[in-house]
PDB file of C-alpha atoms in Angstrom:
ATOM      1  CA  MET A   1      11.099 -14.382  -0.491  1.00  0.00           C
ATOM      2  CA  ALA A   2      13.774 -15.829   1.788  1.00  0.00           C
ATOM      3  CA  LEU A   3      12.632 -16.744   5.311  1.00  0.00           C
ATOM      4  CA  GLN A   4      15.159 -14.297   6.788  1.00  0.00           C
ATOM      5  CA  ALA A   5      13.683 -11.464   4.695  1.00  0.00           C
ATOM      6  CA  ILE A   6      10.187 -12.308   5.953  1.00  0.00           C
ATOM      7  CA  HIS A   7      11.403 -12.231   9.544  1.00  0.00           C
ATOM      8  CA  LEU A   8      13.034  -8.841   8.951  1.00  0.00           C
ATOM      9  CA  LYS A   9       9.824  -7.443   7.483  1.00  0.00           C
ATOM     10  CA  VAL A  10       7.854  -8.686  10.503  1.00  0.00           C
ATOM     11  CA  LEU A  11      10.451  -7.117  12.804  1.00  0.00           C
ATOM     12  CA  PHE A  12      10.196  -3.847  10.883  1.00  0.00           C
ATOM     13  CA  ALA A  13       6.391  -3.868  11.190  1.00  0.00           C
ATOM     14  CA  ILE A  14       6.514  -4.558  14.947  1.00  0.00           C
ATOM     15  CA  LEU A  15       9.094  -1.818  15.548  1.00  0.00           C
ATOM     16  CA  TYR A  16       7.322   0.679  13.322  1.00  0.00           C
ATOM     17  CA  HIS A  17       3.849   0.197  14.765  1.00  0.00           C
ATOM     18  CA  GLY A  18       5.171   0.042  18.311  1.00  0.00           C
ATOM     19  CA  MET A  19       6.787   3.468  17.898  1.00  0.00           C
ATOM     20  CA  GLN A  20       3.616   4.818  16.286  1.00  0.00           C
ATOM     21  CA  LEU A  21       1.478   3.723  19.221  1.00  0.00           C
ATOM     22  CA  VAL A  22       3.883   5.087  21.843  1.00  0.00           C
ATOM     23  CA  LEU A  23       4.178   8.376  19.938  1.00  0.00           C
ATOM     24  CA  LEU A  24       0.431   8.896  19.628  1.00  0.00           C
ATOM     25  CA  ALA A  25      -0.144   7.833  23.246  1.00  0.00           C
ATOM     26  CA  THR A  26       2.482  10.384  24.356  1.00  0.00           C
ATOM     27  CA  ILE A  27       0.778  13.157  22.387  1.00  0.00           C
ATOM     28  CA  ILE A  28      -2.663  12.331  23.772  1.00  0.00           C
ATOM     29  CA  TYR A  29      -1.278  12.085  27.335  1.00  0.00           C
ATOM     30  CA  ALA A  30       0.570  15.403  26.954  1.00  0.00           C
ATOM     31  CA  VAL A  31      -2.558  17.219  25.776  1.00  0.00           C
ATOM     32  CA  GLN A  32      -4.577  15.718  28.638  1.00  0.00           C
ATOM     33  CA  ASP A  33      -1.811  16.523  31.135  1.00  0.00           C
ATOM     34  CA  ASN A  34      -1.405  20.170  30.118  1.00  0.00           C
ATOM     35  CA  ILE A  35      -4.784  21.478  28.964  1.00  0.00           C
ATOM     36  CA  GLY A  36      -7.178  18.523  29.291  1.00  0.00           C
ATOM     37  CA  LEU A  37      -8.962  16.691  26.510  1.00  0.00           C
ATOM     38  CA  ASP A  38     -12.181  18.471  27.451  1.00  0.00           C
ATOM     39  CA  ALA A  39     -10.742  21.836  26.318  1.00  0.00           C
ATOM     40  CA  GLU A  40     -12.475  23.268  23.241  1.00  0.00           C
ATOM     41  CA  ASN A  41      -9.407  23.087  21.020  1.00  0.00           C
ATOM     42  CA  ALA A  42      -7.696  20.043  22.561  1.00  0.00           C
ATOM     43  CA  TRP A  43      -8.720  17.594  19.848  1.00  0.00           C
ATOM     44  CA  HIS A  44      -7.163  19.681  17.075  1.00  0.00           C
ATOM     45  CA  PRO A  45      -3.575  18.459  17.691  1.00  0.00           C
ATOM     46  CA  VAL A  46      -4.769  14.980  18.626  1.00  0.00           C
ATOM     47  CA  LEU A  47      -6.744  14.467  15.422  1.00  0.00           C
ATOM     48  CA  MET A  48      -4.079  16.059  13.248  1.00  0.00           C
ATOM     49  CA  CYS A  49      -1.337  13.870  14.737  1.00  0.00           C
ATOM     50  CA  VAL A  50      -3.440  10.711  14.457  1.00  0.00           C
ATOM     51  CA  GLY A  51      -4.162  11.643  10.846  1.00  0.00           C
ATOM     52  CA  VAL A  52      -0.562  12.407   9.871  1.00  0.00           C
ATOM     53  CA  LEU A  53       1.600  10.270  12.166  1.00  0.00           C
ATOM     54  CA  GLY A  54      -0.918   7.440  12.252  1.00  0.00           C
ATOM     55  CA  PHE A  55      -2.997   6.955   9.124  1.00  0.00           C
ATOM     56  CA  LEU A  56      -1.051   8.878   6.460  1.00  0.00           C
ATOM     57  CA  SER A  57       2.183   7.267   7.612  1.00  0.00           C
ATOM     58  CA  GLU A  58       0.580   3.825   7.621  1.00  0.00           C
ATOM     59  CA  GLY A  59      -0.843   4.406   4.177  1.00  0.00           C
ATOM     60  CA  ALA A  60       2.630   5.189   2.872  1.00  0.00           C
ATOM     61  CA  VAL A  61       4.193   1.936   4.132  1.00  0.00           C
ATOM     62  CA  VAL A  62       1.286  -0.503   3.799  1.00  0.00           C
ATOM     63  CA  MET A  63       2.006  -0.961   0.082  1.00  0.00           C
ATOM     64  CA  HIS A  64       5.366  -2.512   0.909  1.00  0.00           C
ATOM     65  CA  TRP A  65       4.889  -4.949   3.783  1.00  0.00           C
ATOM     66  CA  LEU A  66       1.437  -6.541   3.614  1.00  0.00           C
ATOM     67  CA  PRO A  67       1.479  -9.957   1.818  1.00  0.00           C
ATOM     68  CA  MET A  68      -1.363  -9.149  -0.593  1.00  0.00           C
ATOM     69  CA  LYS A  69      -1.867  -8.794  -4.335  1.00  0.00           C
ATOM     70  CA  ARG A  70      -0.948  -5.422  -5.760  1.00  0.00           C
ATOM     71  CA  ASP A  71      -4.500  -4.368  -6.665  1.00  0.00           C
ATOM     72  CA  HIS A  72      -5.724  -5.346  -3.163  1.00  0.00           C
ATOM     73  CA  LEU A  73      -2.901  -3.332  -1.599  1.00  0.00           C
ATOM     74  CA  ARG A  74      -4.006  -0.273  -3.531  1.00  0.00           C
ATOM     75  CA  LEU A  75      -7.478  -0.577  -2.016  1.00  0.00           C
ATOM     76  CA  VAL A  76      -6.061  -0.924   1.514  1.00  0.00           C
ATOM     77  CA  HIS A  77      -3.776   2.040   0.876  1.00  0.00           C
ATOM     78  CA  GLY A  78      -6.746   4.124  -0.268  1.00  0.00           C
ATOM     79  CA  VAL A  79      -8.918   3.230   2.727  1.00  0.00           C
ATOM     80  CA  VAL A  80      -6.134   4.091   5.187  1.00  0.00           C
ATOM     81  CA  GLN A  81      -5.419   7.402   3.434  1.00  0.00           C
ATOM     82  CA  VAL A  82      -9.113   8.311   3.463  1.00  0.00           C
ATOM     83  CA  ALA A  83      -9.157   7.664   7.223  1.00  0.00           C
ATOM     84  CA  GLY A  84      -6.145   9.970   7.607  1.00  0.00           C
ATOM     85  CA  ALA A  85      -7.759  12.724   5.560  1.00  0.00           C
ATOM     86  CA  LEU A  86     -10.978  12.438   7.603  1.00  0.00           C
ATOM     87  CA  CYS A  87      -8.983  12.805  10.831  1.00  0.00           C
ATOM     88  CA  MET A  88      -7.286  15.894   9.450  1.00  0.00           C
ATOM     89  CA  LEU A  89     -10.595  17.384   8.303  1.00  0.00           C
ATOM     90  CA  ALA A  90     -12.041  16.754  11.777  1.00  0.00           C
ATOM     91  CA  GLY A  91      -9.001  18.408  13.366  1.00  0.00           C
ATOM     92  CA  PHE A  92      -9.415  21.374  11.042  1.00  0.00           C
ATOM     93  CA  ALA A  93     -13.110  21.639  11.949  1.00  0.00           C
ATOM     94  CA  VAL A  94     -12.260  21.649  15.674  1.00  0.00           C
ATOM     95  CA  ILE A  95      -9.822  24.562  15.458  1.00  0.00           C
ATOM     96  CA  PHE A  96     -11.902  26.505  12.910  1.00  0.00           C
ATOM     97  CA  ASN A  97     -15.002  26.253  15.112  1.00  0.00           C
ATOM     98  CA  TYR A  98     -12.947  27.235  18.170  1.00  0.00           C
ATOM     99  CA  LYS A  99     -11.623  30.375  16.464  1.00  0.00           C
ATOM    100  CA  GLN A 100     -15.011  31.361  15.063  1.00  0.00           C
ATOM    101  CA  LYS A 101     -16.675  30.880  18.445  1.00  0.00           C
ATOM    102  CA  ASN A 102     -14.066  33.037  20.208  1.00  0.00           C
ATOM    103  CA  ASN A 103     -13.816  35.682  17.444  1.00  0.00           C
ATOM    104  CA  PHE A 104     -10.207  34.821  16.602  1.00  0.00           C
ATOM    105  CA  ASP A 105      -8.910  35.498  13.108  1.00  0.00           C
ATOM    106  CA  SER A 106      -8.440  32.386  10.974  1.00  0.00           C
ATOM    107  CA  PHE A 107      -5.526  31.645   8.636  1.00  0.00           C
ATOM    108  CA  GLN A 108      -3.449  34.594   9.858  1.00  0.00           C
ATOM    109  CA  THR A 109      -0.408  32.597  10.969  1.00  0.00           C
ATOM    110  CA  SER A 110       2.086  30.671   8.862  1.00  0.00           C
ATOM    111  CA  HIS A 111       1.072  27.502  10.716  1.00  0.00           C
ATOM    112  CA  ALA A 112      -2.583  27.936   9.767  1.00  0.00           C
ATOM    113  CA  GLN A 113      -1.790  28.809   6.164  1.00  0.00           C
ATOM    114  CA  MET A 114       0.591  25.889   5.694  1.00  0.00           C
ATOM    115  CA  GLY A 115      -1.873  23.585   7.455  1.00  0.00           C
ATOM    116  CA  LEU A 116      -4.635  24.611   5.051  1.00  0.00           C
ATOM    117  CA  PHE A 117      -2.333  23.975   2.087  1.00  0.00           C
ATOM    118  CA  ILE A 118      -1.378  20.519   3.392  1.00  0.00           C
ATOM    119  CA  LEU A 119      -5.025  19.658   4.033  1.00  0.00           C
ATOM    120  CA  CYS A 120      -6.027  20.701   0.506  1.00  0.00           C
ATOM    121  CA  ALA A 121      -3.080  18.770  -0.944  1.00  0.00           C
ATOM    122  CA  THR A 122      -4.083  15.678   1.039  1.00  0.00           C
ATOM    123  CA  VAL A 123      -7.669  15.871  -0.182  1.00  0.00           C
ATOM    124  CA  SER A 124      -6.451  16.363  -3.767  1.00  0.00           C
ATOM    125  CA  GLN A 125      -4.400  13.186  -3.375  1.00  0.00           C
ATOM    126  CA  LEU A 126      -7.586  11.271  -2.604  1.00  0.00           C
ATOM    127  CA  PHE A 127      -9.112  12.300  -5.919  1.00  0.00           C
ATOM    128  CA  PHE A 128      -5.901  11.555  -7.820  1.00  0.00           C
ATOM    129  CA  GLY A 129      -5.686   8.169  -6.117  1.00  0.00           C
ATOM    130  CA  ILE A 130      -9.304   7.258  -6.897  1.00  0.00           C
ATOM    131  CA  ALA A 131      -8.834   8.314 -10.521  1.00  0.00           C
ATOM    132  CA  LYS A 132      -5.587   6.344 -10.807  1.00  0.00           C
ATOM    133  CA  LEU A 133      -7.151   3.210  -9.310  1.00  0.00           C
ATOM    134  CA  GLY A 134     -10.167   3.477 -11.608  1.00  0.00           C
ATOM    135  CA  ILE A 135      -7.949   3.744 -14.680  1.00  0.00           C
ATOM    136  CA  ILE A 136      -5.939   0.702 -13.560  1.00  0.00           C
ATOM    137  CA  LEU A 137      -8.999  -1.425 -12.792  1.00  0.00           C
ATOM    138  CA  PHE A 138     -11.114  -0.548 -15.812  1.00  0.00           C
ATOM    139  CA  LYS A 139      -8.558   0.288 -18.514  1.00  0.00           C
ATOM    140  CA  ASN A 140      -5.471  -1.552 -17.215  1.00  0.00           C
ATOM    141  CA  LYS A 141      -3.372   1.551 -17.843  1.00  0.00           C
ATOM    142  CA  ARG A 142      -1.043   3.310 -15.440  1.00  0.00           C
ATOM    143  CA  LEU A 143      -1.500   7.074 -15.570  1.00  0.00           C
ATOM    144  CA  LEU A 144      -1.150   9.853 -12.968  1.00  0.00           C
ATOM    145  CA  ARG A 145       2.255   8.475 -12.033  1.00  0.00           C
ATOM    146  CA  PHE A 146       3.005  11.680 -10.097  1.00  0.00           C
ATOM    147  CA  HIS A 147       0.532  10.548  -7.406  1.00  0.00           C
ATOM    148  CA  GLY A 148       3.177   8.688  -5.360  1.00  0.00           C
ATOM    149  CA  LYS A 149       5.851  11.363  -5.664  1.00  0.00           C
ATOM    150  CA  TRP A 150       3.445  14.182  -4.831  1.00  0.00           C
ATOM    151  CA  GLY A 151       2.181  12.173  -1.855  1.00  0.00           C
ATOM    152  CA  PHE A 152       5.769  11.841  -0.633  1.00  0.00           C
ATOM    153  CA  CYS A 153       6.185  15.641  -0.779  1.00  0.00           C
ATOM    154  CA  VAL A 154       2.899  16.239   1.055  1.00  0.00           C
ATOM    155  CA  LEU A 155       3.940  13.810   3.776  1.00  0.00           C
ATOM    156  CA  VAL A 156       7.288  15.575   4.259  1.00  0.00           C
ATOM    157  CA  LEU A 157       5.490  18.914   4.626  1.00  0.00           C
ATOM    158  CA  ALA A 158       3.004  17.390   7.081  1.00  0.00           C
ATOM    159  CA  TYR A 159       5.809  15.980   9.250  1.00  0.00           C
ATOM    160  CA  ALA A 160       7.578  19.352   9.274  1.00  0.00           C
ATOM    161  CA  GLN A 161       4.326  21.089  10.196  1.00  0.00           C
ATOM    162  CA  VAL A 162       3.716  18.784  13.150  1.00  0.00           C
ATOM    163  CA  MET A 163       7.269  19.032  14.503  1.00  0.00           C
ATOM    164  CA  LEU A 164       7.443  22.819  14.203  1.00  0.00           C
ATOM    165  CA  GLN A 165       4.155  23.227  16.046  1.00  0.00           C
ATOM    166  CA  VAL A 166       5.170  20.839  18.816  1.00  0.00           C
ATOM    167  CA  ASN A 167       8.203  23.084  19.381  1.00  0.00           C
ATOM    168  CA  ALA A 168       6.071  26.246  19.263  1.00  0.00           C
ATOM    169  CA  LEU A 169       3.619  24.899  21.845  1.00  0.00           C
ATOM    170  CA  GLU A 170       6.263  23.654  24.291  1.00  0.00           C
ATOM    171  CA  GLY A 171       5.428  25.102  27.668  1.00  0.00           C
ATOM    172  CA  ALA A 172       1.727  25.494  26.873  1.00  0.00           C
ATOM    173  CA  TRP A 173       0.639  22.141  25.477  1.00  0.00           C
ATOM    174  CA  PHE A 174       3.759  20.048  26.082  1.00  0.00           C
ATOM    175  CA  ASN A 175       6.432  20.139  28.765  1.00  0.00           C
ATOM    176  CA  GLU A 176      10.072  19.819  27.790  1.00  0.00           C
ATOM    177  CA  ALA A 177      10.303  16.066  28.380  1.00  0.00           C
ATOM    178  CA  GLN A 178       7.127  15.423  26.391  1.00  0.00           C
ATOM    179  CA  ARG A 179       8.356  17.621  23.561  1.00  0.00           C
ATOM    180  CA  ASP A 180      11.682  15.794  23.397  1.00  0.00           C
ATOM    181  CA  THR A 181       9.954  12.391  23.427  1.00  0.00           C
ATOM    182  CA  ILE A 182       7.657  13.462  20.591  1.00  0.00           C
ATOM    183  CA  TYR A 183      10.640  14.833  18.658  1.00  0.00           C
ATOM    184  CA  VAL A 184      12.622  11.605  18.916  1.00  0.00           C
ATOM    185  CA  LEU A 185       9.758   9.200  18.206  1.00  0.00           C
ATOM    186  CA  GLY A 186       8.246  11.469  15.569  1.00  0.00           C
ATOM    187  CA  SER A 187      11.557  11.777  13.743  1.00  0.00           C
ATOM    188  CA  LEU A 188      12.036   7.987  13.803  1.00  0.00           C
ATOM    189  CA  VAL A 189       8.518   7.316  12.527  1.00  0.00           C
ATOM    190  CA  ALA A 190       8.963   9.927   9.797  1.00  0.00           C
ATOM    191  CA  LEU A 191      12.352   8.542   8.762  1.00  0.00           C
ATOM    192  CA  LEU A 192      11.136   4.937   8.669  1.00  0.00           C
ATOM    193  CA  THR A 193       8.038   5.967   6.730  1.00  0.00           C
ATOM    194  CA  LEU A 194       9.966   7.923   4.120  1.00  0.00           C
ATOM    195  CA  MET A 195      12.574   5.167   3.792  1.00  0.00           C
ATOM    196  CA  ALA A 196      10.141   2.240   4.023  1.00  0.00           C
ATOM    197  CA  GLU A 197       9.878   1.775   0.269  1.00  0.00           C
ATOM    198  CA  HIS A 198      13.648   1.393  -0.060  1.00  0.00           C
ATOM    199  CA  ILE A 199      14.047  -0.746   3.073  1.00  0.00           C
ATOM    200  CA  LEU A 200      11.206  -3.169   2.384  1.00  0.00           C
ATOM    201  CA  SER A 201      11.486  -3.311  -1.401  1.00  0.00           C
ATOM    202  CA  ALA A 202      15.174  -4.121  -0.986  1.00  0.00           C
ATOM    203  CA  LEU A 203      14.081  -7.207   0.954  1.00  0.00           C
ATOM    204  CA  ASP A 204      11.529  -8.028  -1.747  1.00  0.00           C
ATOM    205  CA  GLY A 205      14.247  -7.568  -4.361  1.00  0.00           C
ATOM    206  CA  ALA A 206      16.334 -10.463  -3.095  1.00  0.00           C
ATOM    207  CA  ALA A 207      16.948 -13.008  -5.845  1.00  0.00           C
ATOM    208  CA  GLY A 208      14.517 -15.936  -5.863  1.00  0.00           C
ATOM    209  CA  PRO A 209      15.155 -19.581  -6.800  1.00  0.00           C
ATOM    210  CA  ASP A 210      15.149 -18.712 -10.510  1.00  0.00           C
ATOM    211  CA  GLY A 211      17.606 -15.877 -10.004  1.00  0.00           C
ATOM    212  CA  GLU A 212      15.079 -13.214 -11.018  1.00  0.00           C
ATOM    213  CA  VAL A 213      15.166 -10.005  -8.992  1.00  0.00           C
ATOM    214  CA  ALA A 214      11.902  -8.291  -8.081  1.00  0.00           C
ATOM    215  CA  PRO A 215      11.444  -4.575  -8.910  1.00  0.00           C
ATOM    216  CA  LEU A 216      12.647  -2.122  -6.282  1.00  0.00           C
ATOM    217  CA  SER A 217      10.157   0.660  -7.001  1.00  0.00           C
ATOM    218  CA  TYR A 218       6.380   0.328  -6.957  1.00  0.00           C
ATOM    219  CA  ASP A 219       6.240   2.756  -9.894  1.00  0.00           C
ATOM    220  CA  GLU A 220       7.840  -0.031 -11.952  1.00  0.00           C
ATOM    221  CA  VAL A 221       5.445  -2.784 -10.860  1.00  0.00           C
ATOM    222  CA  PRO A 222       2.849  -3.846 -13.498  1.00  0.00           C
ATOM    223  CA  ALA A 223      -0.799  -3.001 -12.845  1.00  0.00           C
ATOM    224  CA  TYR A 224      -1.524  -6.582 -11.778  1.00  0.00           C
ATOM    225  CA  SER A 225       1.472  -8.171 -10.123  1.00  0.00           C
TER     226      SER A 225
END
């Protein structure tokens, strides 16, 4: 890859992770500032946002910017996605326990119902991913090709869920300035995550010394590249 392309990928990684850290720090500060992290349900939004905006987002882009072999990248991707799913499961446990303890009905709102669907879809992705990796490693075949596309859809739904709830909780969990900051940074992180494959693979697709152009989509990359 051309030196300029490498520099651009490093710049992308610095910008992307910088925004992630500021976004998550803003969310944690806002929860502490408005209800306190010692509140029974405070860690629900924190864990969910770390899971979605942190780990799931990272898992979506890590395949395209780390300088590692393809099969090693798949393992890193899987570990990061498992961490995201565990954060989401912990966030779910926090709010479920809070509602049970205070005799509140569970899964009665659209937010709760959509959240449960997204959580189940995320967990299903783990099993699909493990199965896909096993088939690649032991049979050198590429099946379950819907895994990446379905993951993209789940991530879009998760971003929408987070942003809608931030708006709904403005005034209770977030003040107006905090909400706006989360909106801006969250939208940028989501956009860069969803476009990362095209941005970074376009850099990888620059013609090399022999004039050969690398594939632009990871669905087209051989099992062992």
